[in-house]
Backbone atoms as SQL, in Angstrom:
CREATE TABLE atoms (id INTEGER PRIMARY KEY, chain TEXT, resi INTEGER, resn TEXT, atom TEXT, x REAL, y REAL, z REAL);
INSERT INTO atoms VALUES
  (1, 'A', 1, 'UNK', 'N', -83.961, 179.484, 78.910),
  (2, 'A', 1, 'UNK', 'CA', -84.582, 178.469, 78.071),
  (3, 'A', 1, 'UNK', 'C', -84.431, 178.813, 76.598),
  (4, 'A', 2, 'UNK', 'N', -84.447, 177.771, 75.790),
  (5, 'A', 2, 'UNK', 'CA', -84.342, 177.924, 74.348),
  (6, 'A', 2, 'UNK', 'C', -85.675, 177.575, 73.723),
  (7, 'A', 3, 'UNK', 'N', -86.110, 178.401, 72.803),
  (8, 'A', 3, 'UNK', 'CA', -87.338, 178.131, 72.065),
  (9, 'A', 3, 'UNK', 'C', -86.976, 177.865, 70.597),
  (10, 'A', 4, 'UNK', 'N', -87.569, 176.811, 70.074),
  (11, 'A', 4, 'UNK', 'CA', -87.391, 176.474, 68.666),
  (12, 'A', 4, 'UNK', 'C', -88.762, 176.471, 68.014),
  (13, 'A', 5, 'UNK', 'N', -88.888, 177.217, 66.933),
  (14, 'A', 5, 'UNK', 'CA', -90.169, 177.312, 66.241),
  (15, 'A', 5, 'UNK', 'C', -89.970, 176.861, 64.806),
  (16, 'A', 6, 'UNK', 'N', -90.682, 175.778, 64.456),
  (17, 'A', 6, 'UNK', 'CA', -90.605, 175.253, 63.095),
  (18, 'A', 6, 'UNK', 'C', -91.747, 175.798, 62.250),
  (19, 'A', 7, 'UNK', 'N', -91.514, 175.833, 60.948),
  (20, 'A', 7, 'UNK', 'CA', -92.554, 176.227, 60.007),
  (21, 'A', 7, 'UNK', 'C', -92.266, 175.564, 58.666),
  (22, 'A', 8, 'UNK', 'N', -93.294, 175.538, 57.816),
  (23, 'A', 8, 'UNK', 'CA', -93.095, 175.052, 56.460),
  (24, 'A', 8, 'UNK', 'C', -93.670, 173.683, 56.166),
  (25, 'A', 9, 'UNK', 'N', -94.219, 173.014, 57.168),
  (26, 'A', 9, 'UNK', 'CA', -94.813, 171.716, 56.906),
  (27, 'A', 9, 'UNK', 'C', -96.099, 171.847, 56.105),
  (28, 'A', 10, 'UNK', 'N', -96.639, 170.704, 55.683),
  (29, 'A', 10, 'UNK', 'CA', -97.888, 170.728, 54.942),
  (30, 'A', 10, 'UNK', 'C', -98.106, 169.457, 54.163),
  (31, 'A', 11, 'UNK', 'N', -99.027, 169.544, 53.224),
  (32, 'A', 11, 'UNK', 'CA', -99.409, 168.412, 52.375),
  (33, 'A', 11, 'UNK', 'C', -98.837, 168.626, 50.979),
  (34, 'A', 12, 'UNK', 'N', -98.196, 167.598, 50.452),
  (35, 'A', 12, 'UNK', 'CA', -97.607, 167.690, 49.124),
  (36, 'A', 12, 'UNK', 'C', -97.748, 166.347, 48.427),
  (37, 'A', 13, 'UNK', 'N', -97.824, 166.360, 47.124),
  (38, 'A', 13, 'UNK', 'CA', -97.900, 165.119, 46.362),
  (39, 'A', 13, 'UNK', 'C', -96.514, 164.494, 46.242),
  (40, 'A', 14, 'UNK', 'N', -96.496, 163.200, 46.063),
  (41, 'A', 14, 'UNK', 'CA', -95.233, 162.491, 45.861),
  (42, 'A', 14, 'UNK', 'C', -94.475, 163.119, 44.697),
  (43, 'A', 15, 'UNK', 'N', -93.173, 163.278, 44.907),
  (44, 'A', 15, 'UNK', 'CA', -92.350, 163.927, 43.898),
  (45, 'A', 15, 'UNK', 'C', -92.192, 165.421, 44.105),
  (46, 'A', 16, 'UNK', 'N', -92.991, 165.964, 44.996),
  (47, 'A', 16, 'UNK', 'CA', -92.943, 167.398, 45.255),
  (48, 'A', 16, 'UNK', 'C', -91.867, 167.784, 46.248),
  (49, 'A', 17, 'UNK', 'N', -91.867, 169.056, 46.607),
  (50, 'A', 17, 'UNK', 'CA', -90.843, 169.606, 47.500),
  (51, 'A', 17, 'UNK', 'C', -91.484, 170.423, 48.613),
  (52, 'A', 18, 'UNK', 'N', -90.793, 170.462, 49.726),
  (53, 'A', 18, 'UNK', 'CA', -91.147, 171.328, 50.836),
  (54, 'A', 18, 'UNK', 'C', -89.868, 171.848, 51.465),
  (55, 'A', 19, 'UNK', 'N', -89.973, 173.012, 52.071),
  (56, 'A', 19, 'UNK', 'CA', -88.835, 173.562, 52.798),
  (57, 'A', 19, 'UNK', 'C', -89.272, 173.855, 54.230),
  (58, 'A', 20, 'UNK', 'N', -88.599, 173.237, 55.168),
  (59, 'A', 20, 'UNK', 'CA', -88.867, 173.472, 56.580),
  (60, 'A', 20, 'UNK', 'C', -87.863, 174.487, 57.123),
  (61, 'A', 21, 'UNK', 'N', -88.336, 175.323, 58.019),
  (62, 'A', 21, 'UNK', 'CA', -87.465, 176.297, 58.666),
  (63, 'A', 21, 'UNK', 'C', -87.625, 176.206, 60.170),
  (64, 'A', 22, 'UNK', 'N', -86.558, 176.524, 60.866),
  (65, 'A', 22, 'UNK', 'CA', -86.578, 176.492, 62.329),
  (66, 'A', 22, 'UNK', 'C', -85.768, 177.669, 62.846),
  (67, 'A', 23, 'UNK', 'N', -86.369, 178.429, 63.741),
  (68, 'A', 23, 'UNK', 'CA', -85.695, 179.584, 64.335),
  (69, 'A', 23, 'UNK', 'C', -85.526, 179.352, 65.828),
  (70, 'A', 24, 'UNK', 'N', -84.308, 179.544, 66.302),
  (71, 'A', 24, 'UNK', 'CA', -84.002, 179.387, 67.720),
  (72, 'A', 24, 'UNK', 'C', -83.916, 180.745, 68.390),
  (73, 'A', 25, 'UNK', 'N', -84.446, 180.824, 69.588),
  (74, 'A', 25, 'UNK', 'CA', -84.373, 182.073, 70.350),
  (75, 'A', 25, 'UNK', 'C', -84.288, 181.743, 71.832),
  (76, 'A', 26, 'UNK', 'N', -84.005, 182.765, 72.624),
  (77, 'A', 26, 'UNK', 'CA', -83.911, 182.555, 74.061),
  (78, 'A', 26, 'UNK', 'C', -82.472, 182.517, 74.525),
  (79, 'A', 27, 'UNK', 'N', -82.224, 181.740, 75.560),
  (80, 'A', 27, 'UNK', 'CA', -80.890, 181.667, 76.173),
  (81, 'A', 27, 'UNK', 'C', -80.010, 180.687, 75.407),
  (82, 'A', 28, 'UNK', 'N', -79.515, 181.153, 74.286),
  (83, 'A', 28, 'UNK', 'CA', -78.706, 180.303, 73.412),
  (84, 'A', 28, 'UNK', 'C', -77.235, 180.565, 73.693),
  (85, 'A', 29, 'UNK', 'N', -76.501, 179.519, 73.998),
  (86, 'A', 29, 'UNK', 'CA', -75.072, 179.638, 74.263),
  (87, 'A', 29, 'UNK', 'C', -74.310, 178.878, 73.192),
  (88, 'A', 30, 'UNK', 'N', -74.037, 179.579, 72.104),
  (89, 'A', 30, 'UNK', 'CA', -73.206, 179.011, 71.051),
  (90, 'A', 30, 'UNK', 'C', -73.709, 177.634, 70.604),
  (91, 'A', 31, 'UNK', 'N', -74.595, 177.653, 69.644),
  (92, 'A', 31, 'UNK', 'CA', -75.155, 176.410, 69.118),
  (93, 'A', 31, 'UNK', 'C', -74.063, 175.591, 68.455),
  (94, 'A', 32, 'UNK', 'N', -74.013, 174.332, 68.796),
  (95, 'A', 32, 'UNK', 'CA', -73.054, 173.415, 68.182),
  (96, 'A', 32, 'UNK', 'C', -73.719, 172.740, 66.989),
  (97, 'A', 33, 'UNK', 'N', -74.443, 171.696, 67.238),
  (98, 'A', 33, 'UNK', 'CA', -75.083, 170.929, 66.174),
  (99, 'A', 33, 'UNK', 'C', -76.541, 171.318, 66.039),
  (100, 'A', 34, 'UNK', 'N', -76.990, 171.405, 64.795),
  (101, 'A', 34, 'UNK', 'CA', -78.407, 171.606, 64.508),
  (102, 'A', 34, 'UNK', 'C', -78.852, 170.422, 63.655),
  (103, 'A', 35, 'UNK', 'N', -80.071, 169.987, 63.850),
  (104, 'A', 35, 'UNK', 'CA', -80.510, 168.790, 63.139),
  (105, 'A', 35, 'UNK', 'C', -82.023, 168.761, 62.985),
  (106, 'A', 36, 'UNK', 'N', -82.448, 167.901, 62.095),
  (107, 'A', 36, 'UNK', 'CA', -83.866, 167.605, 61.913),
  (108, 'A', 36, 'UNK', 'C', -84.080, 166.115, 62.149),
  (109, 'A', 37, 'UNK', 'N', -85.106, 165.812, 62.887),
  (110, 'A', 37, 'UNK', 'CA', -85.550, 164.450, 63.119),
  (111, 'A', 37, 'UNK', 'C', -86.985, 164.333, 62.626),
  (112, 'A', 38, 'UNK', 'N', -87.453, 163.116, 62.504),
  (113, 'A', 38, 'UNK', 'CA', -88.851, 162.900, 62.160),
  (114, 'A', 38, 'UNK', 'C', -89.372, 161.677, 62.893),
  (115, 'A', 39, 'UNK', 'N', -90.679, 161.666, 63.074),
  (116, 'A', 39, 'UNK', 'CA', -91.336, 160.534, 63.713),
  (117, 'A', 39, 'UNK', 'C', -92.644, 160.249, 63.014),
  (118, 'A', 40, 'UNK', 'N', -92.717, 159.076, 62.433),
  (119, 'A', 40, 'UNK', 'CA', -93.939, 158.626, 61.780),
  (120, 'A', 40, 'UNK', 'C', -94.787, 157.854, 62.794),
  (121, 'A', 41, 'UNK', 'N', -96.084, 157.765, 62.574),
  (122, 'A', 41, 'UNK', 'CA', -96.950, 157.034, 63.508),
  (123, 'A', 41, 'UNK', 'C', -96.473, 155.613, 63.733),
  (124, 'A', 42, 'UNK', 'N', -96.337, 155.238, 64.983),
  (125, 'A', 42, 'UNK', 'CA', -95.933, 153.882, 65.331),
  (126, 'A', 42, 'UNK', 'C', -94.461, 153.589, 65.165),
  (127, 'A', 43, 'UNK', 'N', -93.679, 154.617, 64.839),
  (128, 'A', 43, 'UNK', 'CA', -92.247, 154.405, 64.627),
  (129, 'A', 43, 'UNK', 'C', -91.435, 155.275, 65.581),
  (130, 'A', 44, 'UNK', 'N', -90.179, 154.903, 65.753),
  (131, 'A', 44, 'UNK', 'CA', -89.286, 155.696, 66.588),
  (132, 'A', 44, 'UNK', 'C', -88.847, 156.962, 65.858),
  (133, 'A', 45, 'UNK', 'N', -88.493, 157.960, 66.647),
  (134, 'A', 45, 'UNK', 'CA', -87.963, 159.180, 66.065),
  (135, 'A', 45, 'UNK', 'C', -86.601, 158.876, 65.445),
  (136, 'A', 46, 'UNK', 'N', -86.384, 159.395, 64.248),
  (137, 'A', 46, 'UNK', 'CA', -85.126, 159.138, 63.558),
  (138, 'A', 46, 'UNK', 'C', -84.539, 160.443, 63.019),
  (139, 'A', 47, 'UNK', 'N', -83.221, 160.507, 62.987),
  (140, 'A', 47, 'UNK', 'CA', -82.560, 161.671, 62.441),
  (141, 'A', 47, 'UNK', 'C', -82.578, 161.641, 60.931),
  (142, 'A', 48, 'UNK', 'N', -82.812, 162.795, 60.309),
  (143, 'A', 48, 'UNK', 'CA', -82.816, 162.870, 58.848),
  (144, 'A', 48, 'UNK', 'C', -81.769, 163.826, 58.300),
  (145, 'A', 49, 'UNK', 'N', -81.230, 164.698, 59.143),
  (146, 'A', 49, 'UNK', 'CA', -80.196, 165.612, 58.661),
  (147, 'A', 49, 'UNK', 'C', -79.529, 166.288, 59.846),
  (148, 'A', 50, 'UNK', 'N', -78.214, 166.419, 59.769),
  (149, 'A', 50, 'UNK', 'CA', -77.436, 167.056, 60.819),
  (150, 'A', 50, 'UNK', 'C', -76.428, 167.997, 60.189),
  (151, 'A', 51, 'UNK', 'N', -76.199, 169.124, 60.857),
  (152, 'A', 51, 'UNK', 'CA', -75.186, 170.060, 60.388),
  (153, 'A', 51, 'UNK', 'C', -74.442, 170.607, 61.594),
  (154, 'A', 52, 'UNK', 'N', -73.128, 170.563, 61.522),
  (155, 'A', 52, 'UNK', 'CA', -72.306, 171.050, 62.627),
  (156, 'A', 52, 'UNK', 'C', -72.100, 172.564, 62.503),
  (157, 'A', 53, 'UNK', 'N', -71.481, 173.138, 63.517),
  (158, 'A', 53, 'UNK', 'CA', -71.211, 174.572, 63.482),
  (159, 'A', 53, 'UNK', 'C', -70.270, 174.931, 62.338),
  (160, 'A', 54, 'UNK', 'N', -69.467, 173.974, 61.904),
  (161, 'A', 54, 'UNK', 'CA', -68.546, 174.208, 60.795),
  (162, 'A', 54, 'UNK', 'C', -69.143, 173.946, 59.428),
  (163, 'A', 55, 'UNK', 'N', -70.396, 173.486, 59.420),
  (164, 'A', 55, 'UNK', 'CA', -71.075, 173.264, 58.154),
  (165, 'A', 55, 'UNK', 'C', -71.020, 171.842, 57.620),
  (166, 'A', 56, 'UNK', 'N', -70.448, 170.939, 58.379),
  (167, 'A', 56, 'UNK', 'CA', -70.421, 169.543, 57.951),
  (168, 'A', 56, 'UNK', 'C', -71.806, 168.934, 58.094),
  (169, 'A', 57, 'UNK', 'N', -72.259, 168.271, 57.046),
  (170, 'A', 57, 'UNK', 'CA', -73.601, 167.700, 57.046),
  (171, 'A', 57, 'UNK', 'C', -73.550, 166.175, 57.012),
  (172, 'A', 58, 'UNK', 'N', -74.660, 165.593, 57.448),
  (173, 'A', 58, 'UNK', 'CA', -74.766, 164.139, 57.446),
  (174, 'A', 58, 'UNK', 'C', -76.223, 163.764, 57.254),
  (175, 'A', 59, 'UNK', 'N', -76.450, 162.724, 56.462),
  (176, 'A', 59, 'UNK', 'CA', -77.799, 162.272, 56.167),
  (177, 'A', 59, 'UNK', 'C', -77.836, 160.746, 56.174),
  (178, 'A', 60, 'UNK', 'N', -78.953, 160.156, 56.561),
  (179, 'A', 60, 'UNK', 'CA', -79.096, 158.713, 56.393),
  (180, 'A', 60, 'UNK', 'C', -79.339, 158.403, 54.921),
  (181, 'A', 61, 'UNK', 'N', -79.120, 157.168, 54.553),
  (182, 'A', 61, 'UNK', 'CA', -79.281, 156.774, 53.147),
  (183, 'A', 61, 'UNK', 'C', -80.703, 157.018, 52.650),
  (184, 'A', 62, 'UNK', 'N', -81.679, 156.954, 53.544),
  (185, 'A', 62, 'UNK', 'CA', -83.078, 157.085, 53.134),
  (186, 'A', 62, 'UNK', 'C', -83.404, 158.457, 52.545),
  (187, 'A', 63, 'UNK', 'N', -82.629, 159.479, 52.887),
  (188, 'A', 63, 'UNK', 'CA', -82.927, 160.822, 52.385),
  (189, 'A', 63, 'UNK', 'C', -81.756, 161.434, 51.623),
  (190, 'A', 64, 'UNK', 'N', -80.622, 160.760, 51.613),
  (191, 'A', 64, 'UNK', 'CA', -79.427, 161.308, 50.964),
  (192, 'A', 64, 'UNK', 'C', -79.706, 161.586, 49.490),
  (193, 'A', 65, 'UNK', 'N', -79.325, 162.763, 49.049),
  (194, 'A', 65, 'UNK', 'CA', -79.563, 163.160, 47.669),
  (195, 'A', 65, 'UNK', 'C', -80.899, 163.833, 47.443),
  (196, 'A', 66, 'UNK', 'N', -81.786, 163.750, 48.443),
  (197, 'A', 66, 'UNK', 'CA', -83.104, 164.378, 48.312),
  (198, 'A', 66, 'UNK', 'C', -83.278, 165.533, 49.295),
  (199, 'A', 67, 'UNK', 'N', -82.697, 165.398, 50.478),
  (200, 'A', 67, 'UNK', 'CA', -82.821, 166.419, 51.519),
  (201, 'A', 67, 'UNK', 'C', -81.506, 167.189, 51.647),
  (202, 'A', 68, 'UNK', 'N', -81.629, 168.483, 51.926),
  (203, 'A', 68, 'UNK', 'CA', -80.458, 169.325, 52.146),
  (204, 'A', 68, 'UNK', 'C', -80.690, 170.198, 53.374),
  (205, 'A', 69, 'UNK', 'N', -79.773, 170.128, 54.313),
  (206, 'A', 69, 'UNK', 'CA', -79.858, 170.947, 55.517),
  (207, 'A', 69, 'UNK', 'C', -78.912, 172.126, 55.378),
  (208, 'A', 70, 'UNK', 'N', -79.337, 173.273, 55.885),
  (209, 'A', 70, 'UNK', 'CA', -78.493, 174.462, 55.863),
  (210, 'A', 70, 'UNK', 'C', -78.768, 175.273, 57.126),
  (211, 'A', 71, 'UNK', 'N', -77.820, 176.121, 57.498),
  (212, 'A', 71, 'UNK', 'CA', -78.002, 176.914, 58.709),
  (213, 'A', 71, 'UNK', 'C', -77.443, 178.308, 58.503),
  (214, 'A', 72, 'UNK', 'N', -77.987, 179.227, 59.275),
  (215, 'A', 72, 'UNK', 'CA', -77.496, 180.598, 59.300),
  (216, 'A', 72, 'UNK', 'C', -77.092, 180.868, 60.739),
  (217, 'A', 73, 'UNK', 'N', -75.806, 180.861, 61.004),
  (218, 'A', 73, 'UNK', 'CA', -75.331, 181.012, 62.374),
  (219, 'A', 73, 'UNK', 'C', -75.646, 182.393, 62.955),
  (220, 'A', 74, 'UNK', 'N', -75.677, 183.396, 62.118),
  (221, 'A', 74, 'UNK', 'CA', -75.963, 184.745, 62.602),
  (222, 'A', 74, 'UNK', 'C', -77.412, 184.874, 63.054),
  (223, 'A', 75, 'UNK', 'N', -78.294, 184.139, 62.394),
  (224, 'A', 75, 'UNK', 'CA', -79.732, 184.235, 62.703),
  (225, 'A', 75, 'UNK', 'C', -80.208, 183.093, 63.579),
  (226, 'A', 76, 'UNK', 'N', -79.337, 182.116, 63.846),
  (227, 'A', 76, 'UNK', 'CA', -79.734, 180.930, 64.630),
  (228, 'A', 76, 'UNK', 'C', -80.915, 180.214, 63.985),
  (229, 'A', 77, 'UNK', 'N', -80.813, 180.007, 62.692),
  (230, 'A', 77, 'UNK', 'CA', -81.863, 179.297, 61.972),
  (231, 'A', 77, 'UNK', 'C', -81.274, 178.082, 61.252),
  (232, 'A', 78, 'UNK', 'N', -82.125, 177.106, 61.039),
  (233, 'A', 78, 'UNK', 'CA', -81.743, 175.922, 60.277),
  (234, 'A', 78, 'UNK', 'C', -82.907, 175.548, 59.377),
  (235, 'A', 79, 'UNK', 'N', -82.611, 175.254, 58.131),
  (236, 'A', 79, 'UNK', 'CA', -83.625, 174.902, 57.154),
  (237, 'A', 79, 'UNK', 'C', -83.403, 173.477, 56.666),
  (238, 'A', 80, 'UNK', 'N', -84.466, 172.890, 56.165),
  (239, 'A', 80, 'UNK', 'CA', -84.394, 171.575, 55.547),
  (240, 'A', 80, 'UNK', 'C', -85.152, 171.623, 54.231),
  (241, 'A', 81, 'UNK', 'N', -84.420, 171.542, 53.142),
  (242, 'A', 81, 'UNK', 'CA', -85.023, 171.483, 51.821),
  (243, 'A', 81, 'UNK', 'C', -85.262, 170.025, 51.477),
  (244, 'A', 82, 'UNK', 'N', -86.503, 169.684, 51.199),
  (245, 'A', 82, 'UNK', 'CA', -86.862, 168.306, 50.907),
  (246, 'A', 82, 'UNK', 'C', -87.406, 168.217, 49.491),
  (247, 'A', 83, 'UNK', 'N', -86.736, 167.477, 48.655),
  (248, 'A', 83, 'UNK', 'CA', -87.129, 167.292, 47.266),
  (249, 'A', 83, 'UNK', 'C', -87.485, 165.830, 47.005),
  (250, 'A', 84, 'UNK', 'N', -88.148, 165.601, 45.905),
  (251, 'A', 84, 'UNK', 'CA', -88.523, 164.237, 45.503),
  (252, 'A', 84, 'UNK', 'C', -89.158, 163.484, 46.653),
  (253, 'A', 85, 'UNK', 'N', -90.100, 164.117, 47.300),
  (254, 'A', 85, 'UNK', 'CA', -90.712, 163.523, 48.486),
  (255, 'A', 85, 'UNK', 'C', -91.487, 162.260, 48.150),
  (256, 'A', 86, 'UNK', 'N', -91.460, 161.334, 49.098),
  (257, 'A', 86, 'UNK', 'CA', -92.127, 160.049, 48.959),
  (258, 'A', 86, 'UNK', 'C', -93.169, 159.899, 50.066),
  (259, 'A', 87, 'UNK', 'N', -94.175, 159.070, 49.856),
  (260, 'A', 87, 'UNK', 'CA', -95.170, 158.850, 50.925),
  (261, 'A', 87, 'UNK', 'C', -94.523, 158.408, 52.238),
  (262, 'A', 88, 'UNK', 'N', -93.428, 157.675, 52.166),
  (263, 'A', 88, 'UNK', 'CA', -92.763, 157.214, 53.387),
  (264, 'A', 88, 'UNK', 'C', -92.028, 158.335, 54.127),
  (265, 'A', 89, 'UNK', 'N', -91.985, 159.527, 53.541),
  (266, 'A', 89, 'UNK', 'CA', -91.430, 160.686, 54.243),
  (267, 'A', 89, 'UNK', 'C', -92.467, 161.334, 55.164),
  (268, 'A', 90, 'UNK', 'N', -93.695, 160.875, 55.091),
  (269, 'A', 90, 'UNK', 'CA', -94.750, 161.413, 55.937),
  (270, 'A', 90, 'UNK', 'C', -94.420, 161.202, 57.408),
  (271, 'A', 91, 'UNK', 'N', -94.414, 162.290, 58.163),
  (272, 'A', 91, 'UNK', 'CA', -94.049, 162.223, 59.575),
  (273, 'A', 91, 'UNK', 'C', -94.183, 163.613, 60.182),
  (274, 'A', 92, 'UNK', 'N', -94.048, 163.667, 61.493),
  (275, 'A', 92, 'UNK', 'CA', -93.857, 164.952, 62.167),
  (276, 'A', 92, 'UNK', 'C', -92.355, 165.216, 62.195),
  (277, 'A', 93, 'UNK', 'N', -91.967, 166.376, 61.736),
  (278, 'A', 93, 'UNK', 'CA', -90.554, 166.735, 61.667),
  (279, 'A', 93, 'UNK', 'C', -90.208, 167.696, 62.808),
  (280, 'A', 94, 'UNK', 'N', -89.114, 167.389, 63.481),
  (281, 'A', 94, 'UNK', 'CA', -88.680, 168.166, 64.639),
  (282, 'A', 94, 'UNK', 'C', -87.307, 168.777, 64.395),
  (283, 'A', 95, 'UNK', 'N', -87.187, 170.010, 64.798),
  (284, 'A', 95, 'UNK', 'CA', -85.899, 170.691, 64.798),
  (285, 'A', 95, 'UNK', 'C', -85.262, 170.480, 66.176),
  (286, 'A', 96, 'UNK', 'N', -83.956, 170.320, 66.206),
  (287, 'A', 96, 'UNK', 'CA', -83.256, 170.169, 67.478),
  (288, 'A', 96, 'UNK', 'C', -81.889, 170.827, 67.397),
  (289, 'A', 97, 'UNK', 'N', -81.462, 171.375, 68.501),
  (290, 'A', 97, 'UNK', 'CA', -80.129, 171.953, 68.572),
  (291, 'A', 97, 'UNK', 'C', -79.418, 171.447, 69.824),
  (292, 'A', 98, 'UNK', 'N', -78.090, 171.458, 69.745),
  (293, 'A', 98, 'UNK', 'CA', -77.255, 171.136, 70.891),
  (294, 'A', 98, 'UNK', 'C', -76.309, 172.312, 71.090),
  (295, 'A', 99, 'UNK', 'N', -76.256, 172.830, 72.321),
  (296, 'A', 99, 'UNK', 'CA', -75.409, 173.995, 72.547),
  (297, 'A', 99, 'UNK', 'C', -74.015, 173.581, 73.013),
  (298, 'A', 100, 'UNK', 'N', -73.187, 174.565, 73.331),
  (299, 'A', 100, 'UNK', 'CA', -71.799, 174.291, 73.680),
  (300, 'A', 100, 'UNK', 'C', -71.668, 173.493, 74.962),
  (301, 'A', 101, 'UNK', 'N', -72.743, 173.471, 75.760),
  (302, 'A', 101, 'UNK', 'CA', -72.726, 172.690, 76.989),
  (303, 'A', 101, 'UNK', 'C', -73.405, 171.334, 76.801),
  (304, 'A', 102, 'UNK', 'N', -73.606, 170.961, 75.550),
  (305, 'A', 102, 'UNK', 'CA', -74.215, 169.673, 75.201),
  (306, 'A', 102, 'UNK', 'C', -75.660, 169.561, 75.651),
  (307, 'A', 103, 'UNK', 'N', -76.327, 170.678, 75.805),
  (308, 'A', 103, 'UNK', 'CA', -77.750, 170.656, 76.159),
  (309, 'A', 103, 'UNK', 'C', -78.565, 170.664, 74.875),
  (310, 'A', 104, 'UNK', 'N', -79.545, 169.780, 74.828),
  (311, 'A', 104, 'UNK', 'CA', -80.370, 169.639, 73.624),
  (312, 'A', 104, 'UNK', 'C', -81.747, 170.250, 73.859),
  (313, 'A', 105, 'UNK', 'N', -82.219, 170.921, 72.823),
  (314, 'A', 105, 'UNK', 'CA', -83.574, 171.479, 72.838),
  (315, 'A', 105, 'UNK', 'C', -84.315, 170.995, 71.602),
  (316, 'A', 106, 'UNK', 'N', -85.639, 170.874, 71.737),
  (317, 'A', 106, 'UNK', 'CA', -86.491, 170.389, 70.641),
  (318, 'A', 106, 'UNK', 'C', -87.574, 171.408, 70.321),
  (319, 'A', 107, 'UNK', 'N', -87.936, 171.438, 69.060),
  (320, 'A', 107, 'UNK', 'CA', -89.093, 172.209, 68.655),
  (321, 'A', 107, 'UNK', 'C', -90.360, 171.408, 68.887),
  (322, 'A', 108, 'UNK', 'N', -91.492, 172.020, 68.564),
  (323, 'A', 108, 'UNK', 'CA', -92.774, 171.369, 68.811),
  (324, 'A', 108, 'UNK', 'C', -93.174, 170.422, 67.699),
  (325, 'A', 109, 'UNK', 'N', -92.501, 170.519, 66.575),
  (326, 'A', 109, 'UNK', 'CA', -92.781, 169.628, 65.458),
  (327, 'A', 109, 'UNK', 'C', -93.703, 170.252, 64.430),
  (328, 'A', 110, 'UNK', 'N', -93.533, 169.832, 63.187),
  (329, 'A', 110, 'UNK', 'CA', -94.405, 170.275, 62.098),
  (330, 'A', 110, 'UNK', 'C', -94.723, 169.073, 61.223),
  (331, 'A', 111, 'UNK', 'N', -95.987, 168.957, 60.867),
  (332, 'A', 111, 'UNK', 'CA', -96.456, 167.788, 60.116),
  (333, 'A', 111, 'UNK', 'C', -96.116, 167.917, 58.633),
  (334, 'A', 112, 'UNK', 'N', -95.564, 166.854, 58.092),
  (335, 'A', 112, 'UNK', 'CA', -95.337, 166.739, 56.654),
  (336, 'A', 112, 'UNK', 'C', -96.090, 165.507, 56.174),
  (337, 'A', 113, 'UNK', 'N', -96.970, 165.705, 55.209),
  (338, 'A', 113, 'UNK', 'CA', -97.755, 164.614, 54.660),
  (339, 'A', 113, 'UNK', 'C', -97.534, 164.557, 53.155),
  (340, 'A', 114, 'UNK', 'N', -97.119, 163.392, 52.674),
  (341, 'A', 114, 'UNK', 'CA', -96.858, 163.202, 51.248),
  (342, 'A', 114, 'UNK', 'C', -97.879, 162.210, 50.717),
  (343, 'A', 115, 'UNK', 'N', -98.695, 162.655, 49.794),
  (344, 'A', 115, 'UNK', 'CA', -99.742, 161.798, 49.228),
  (345, 'A', 115, 'UNK', 'C', -99.215, 161.086, 47.988),
  (346, 'A', 116, 'UNK', 'N', -99.724, 159.888, 47.779),
  (347, 'A', 116, 'UNK', 'CA', -99.265, 159.096, 46.624),
  (348, 'A', 116, 'UNK', 'C', -100.119, 159.362, 45.399);
């Protein structure tokens, strides 16, 4: 089994920054894609940042230019730097990985609250 542990969530004022971190451990077989998703109350879970094993990143327009995803392949960690936060960024943020066998694992989530 794979365990993902997120940290770094919290309460921040609009315009502020937060950095989320996620550490993977357990039976990891060559992580392929690492990503962050979020889910706001009453809304579907949506992807906010993806990074491949080669370092290629992708973001939706809603966070492009404000969020930056990075990974450390040696440590099996993935971070999400979030700048210029907006109240609409308020959500539970989840770390997820996909291994070489296309198996996906999820973290437990960390709350991010942006006050106006």
